[in-house]
Amino acid sequence: MTQEIGKRPNIYDVASAAGVSKSLVSLVLRGAPGVSPARRAAVEEAIERLNYRPSRAAATLAGNRSRTIGVVLDDYRNLWFVDLLAGLHDRLAPLGFRVAVADPSFNAHLDRTPVDGLLSMRVDGVVIATEPTEEMFAAVDVPAVVAGNRDMVVPGADIVANDDVMGGRLATEHLIGLGHREIGHVTGAGGAARLRAQGFDAVMRGGGLRPQVAQGQGLTMESDGYEAALRLLEENPSLTAIFAANDTMALGAAGAARDRGRRIPEDLSLIGYDNSPLASANLLRLTTIDGRNRQVGDGAAEALLERMKDPATPVHTKLVEPELVLRASTAAPA
Amino acid sequence: MTQEIGKRPNIYDVASAAGVSKSLVSLVLRGAPGVSPARRAAVEEAIERLNYRPSRAAATLAGNRSRTIGVVLDDYRNLWFVDLLAGLHDRLAPLGFRVAVADPSFNAHLDRTPVDGLLSMRVDGVVIATEPTEEMFAAVDVPAVVAGNRDMVVPGADIVANDDVMGGRLATEHLIGLGHREIGHVTGAGGAARLRAQGFDAVMRGGGLRPQVAQGQGLTMESDGYEAALRLLEENPSLTAIFAANDTMALGAAGAARDRGRRIPEDLSLIGYDNSPLASANLLRLTTIDGRNRQVGDGAAEALLERMKDPATPVHTKLVEPELVLRASTAAPA
DNA sequence: CTGAAAGCGCTAACAG
DNA sequence: CTGTTAGCGCTTTCAG
């Protein structure tokens, strides 16, 4: 907190301080090639000395683009987005793009939807990592991709997601492979959960087994997992395994198991989905499905870049193969 | 994803479509008073019809301010920031401010620090919700407040935090009040953890008890809590209670207890800190200290607003009183 | 590499 | 409330 003296330096100030032209400063800022090392150093020294920070507002306005990709998140408490962001960032940062995050609960009333806020800042592309709504994309005129499987289809937007049906199958096959026959599934609201349940259902029926499914009151939170698992355990005390639609719900299911005196994995096997930080906690050591969200992020960035290059690129869906992550919450039935 | 026809509408287009002046549109956009309902409606209709989205870049550049407050987060996986953001938003949104989030891991290399990125977008204020570094605030020329107790003092920045020492005291007094005498504390790196440990230490010594403290290898993550609790339990098998520096570490401690055959709360009482979503999970039902981060967010916003009005306001520290949240993880010793 | 010029879409200030 | 006039700090383009 220094430099309160006078107004902010601009590109002219830097240029004259470095003894070069304003255009050269602009080139250095954008990391353009073909600038002599000596002059580049001079410019960088001046920037440092003046504490110059380029105005993104001016750059965006003049260039008619922000070199920023906006991401709409749904809920900070469900940590699946962390790897998604990392994947986006890793792919985009080297190309000079920033990632800006918007979440639904915030900035409402100023903008009708989080997408409006992003559009107002003239993002060059949008990643929708939540269930989209009609009004959200009504005015989207930049490349958009939906990350994750959703109920609604956004016209013109690519979809990049992990293969939730396959993930559901993997989880269920793992349990059956261990010898389980009485298997319950704790599901939730939303497209991804529906597909995971679909994978579960298919494998169970394919194996001649009865798919037992329960859903909580809310969405896909811990309390929903708790509730649903409690119901499952009550309806069928001979249940030996539960597949939860995500790790958070699995945490809820683990609570239900504990409350019903079932040890994991001795009395009940439990498998989650997402491979979130929660799954690796020592208290759970949760076997789970890794949706490889980093790859999803990478794929979303890729799709955006392609469509920025050629807006006429046909819309496509890219599915990332999920994989089973073995930990200690699943075992053969007693 | 429609409206790919032609260029984006600007304020002139809206004005002529609504049959009013450009100035009037600007007034409506900023929600200024004294605009007749009829004209306001006409403008809003035109905005809707043209799918107009005001350019934040132009507004920022022209107005020399962005009406945005930037927040620097440390780690998305530690959920204490969720309420902080909510508090900031609730206080700021009615005044027309947006909240922009930046996190350390992202956008590196484009900007030296997350603060630089915020400064580049000409935020009107900065909330630092992570351990600050020297270079982070070297060029900060807008009001800044540090949220949470930190090791480093940022000159010129207000501090708003919960009273971690008092929180540490509350937790420890709760355990002693239940009858515990052999109490361990699992601590971590960082200013907040240090103060919580300080509160623990003071109360223990004040009660003539021996403070037993352990710290993990890393910062304040689950694995650190696990490790440290394991060590505590090993060094003193007669321990009957553990106070963890945060809920995430408490989750780790719960894992350690389970692995050592200690039931919670029958054989070991456990108390956390933060009252994060984790604490309310049925598997933990964790007694914890609520730092009232929403209030911290509110206070941080308040401090920013004050300093925006008068930059000469003397720097001050505001401490929010934490409170004990009783759940099922603590009980009288056997 | 420089220098000049145009213009991005808005806010602010002021006279009507 | 309107209409006008200045910029804000950049990018872009183009001729040197």
Short mmCIF file of N, CA and C (backbone and C1' of nucleotides) in Angstrom, two decimals, chain B residues 23-24 34-36 39 62, chain D residues 1-4 7-9:
data_model
loop_
_atom_site.label_atom_id
_atom_site.label_comp_id
_atom_site.label_asym_id
_atom_site.label_seq_id
_atom_site.Cartn_x
_atom_site.Cartn_y
_atom_site.Cartn_z
N SER B 23 -28.05 9.78 -22.63
CA SER B 23 -27.83 10.06 -21.21
C SER B 23 -28.88 9.37 -20.34
N LEU B 24 -30.09 9.36 -20.85
CA LEU B 24 -31.17 8.75 -20.07
C LEU B 24 -30.93 7.25 -19.91
N GLY B 34 -35.41 9.55 -10.18
CA GLY B 34 -35.88 10.69 -10.95
C GLY B 34 -36.02 10.43 -12.43
N VAL B 35 -36.19 9.15 -12.78
CA VAL B 35 -36.48 8.82 -14.18
C VAL B 35 -37.94 8.39 -14.22
N SER B 36 -38.71 8.98 -15.10
CA SER B 36 -40.14 8.65 -15.13
C SER B 36 -40.34 7.18 -15.47
N ARG B 39 -40.58 6.20 -19.22
CA ARG B 39 -39.33 6.19 -19.98
C ARG B 39 -38.45 5.03 -19.53
N ALA B 62 -14.36 4.78 -18.75
CA ALA B 62 -14.90 6.13 -18.73
C ALA B 62 -15.08 6.64 -17.30
P DC D 1 -38.11 11.69 -15.90
"O5'" DC D 1 -37.20 12.61 -16.75
"C5'" DC D 1 -36.68 12.15 -18.00
"C4'" DC D 1 -36.21 13.39 -18.69
"C3'" DC D 1 -35.16 13.17 -19.75
"O3'" DC D 1 -35.79 12.85 -20.97
"C1'" DC D 1 -34.97 15.26 -18.57
P DT D 2 -35.05 12.24 -22.15
"O5'" DT D 2 -34.32 13.51 -22.75
"C5'" DT D 2 -35.05 14.37 -23.62
"C4'" DT D 2 -34.10 15.41 -24.14
"C3'" DT D 2 -33.04 14.85 -25.09
"O3'" DT D 2 -33.14 15.57 -26.30
"C1'" DT D 2 -32.05 16.23 -23.44
P DG D 3 -32.66 14.90 -27.64
"O5'" DG D 3 -31.30 15.69 -27.82
"C5'" DG D 3 -31.26 17.05 -27.49
"C4'" DG D 3 -29.83 17.56 -27.57
"C3'" DG D 3 -28.90 16.68 -28.42
"O3'" DG D 3 -28.13 17.54 -29.22
"C1'" DG D 3 -28.00 16.95 -26.23
P DT D 4 -27.16 17.00 -30.31
"O5'" DT D 4 -25.78 17.60 -29.80
"C5'" DT D 4 -25.79 18.86 -29.12
"C4'" DT D 4 -24.51 19.05 -28.35
"C3'" DT D 4 -23.29 18.38 -28.99
"O3'" DT D 4 -22.33 19.38 -29.27
"C1'" DT D 4 -23.40 17.94 -26.63
P DG D 7 -10.52 16.81 -23.40
"O5'" DG D 7 -10.46 15.60 -24.47
"C5'" DG D 7 -9.77 14.39 -24.15
"C4'" DG D 7 -10.28 13.78 -22.86
"C3'" DG D 7 -9.65 12.44 -22.58
"O3'" DG D 7 -9.22 12.39 -21.24
"C1'" DG D 7 -12.01 12.21 -22.74
P DC D 8 -7.92 11.66 -20.89
"O5'" DC D 8 -8.37 10.28 -20.26
"C5'" DC D 8 -9.09 10.20 -19.04
"C4'" DC D 8 -9.57 8.77 -18.90
"C3'" DC D 8 -8.52 7.77 -19.36
"O3'" DC D 8 -7.86 7.25 -18.20
"C1'" DC D 8 -10.73 7.27 -20.25
P DG D 9 -6.27 7.27 -18.16
"O5'" DG D 9 -5.89 5.98 -19.01
"C5'" DG D 9 -6.36 4.72 -18.58
"C4'" DG D 9 -6.14 3.72 -19.69
"C3'" DG D 9 -4.70 3.66 -20.19
"O3'" DG D 9 -4.37 2.31 -20.33
"C1'" DG D 9 -6.17 3.98 -21.99
#
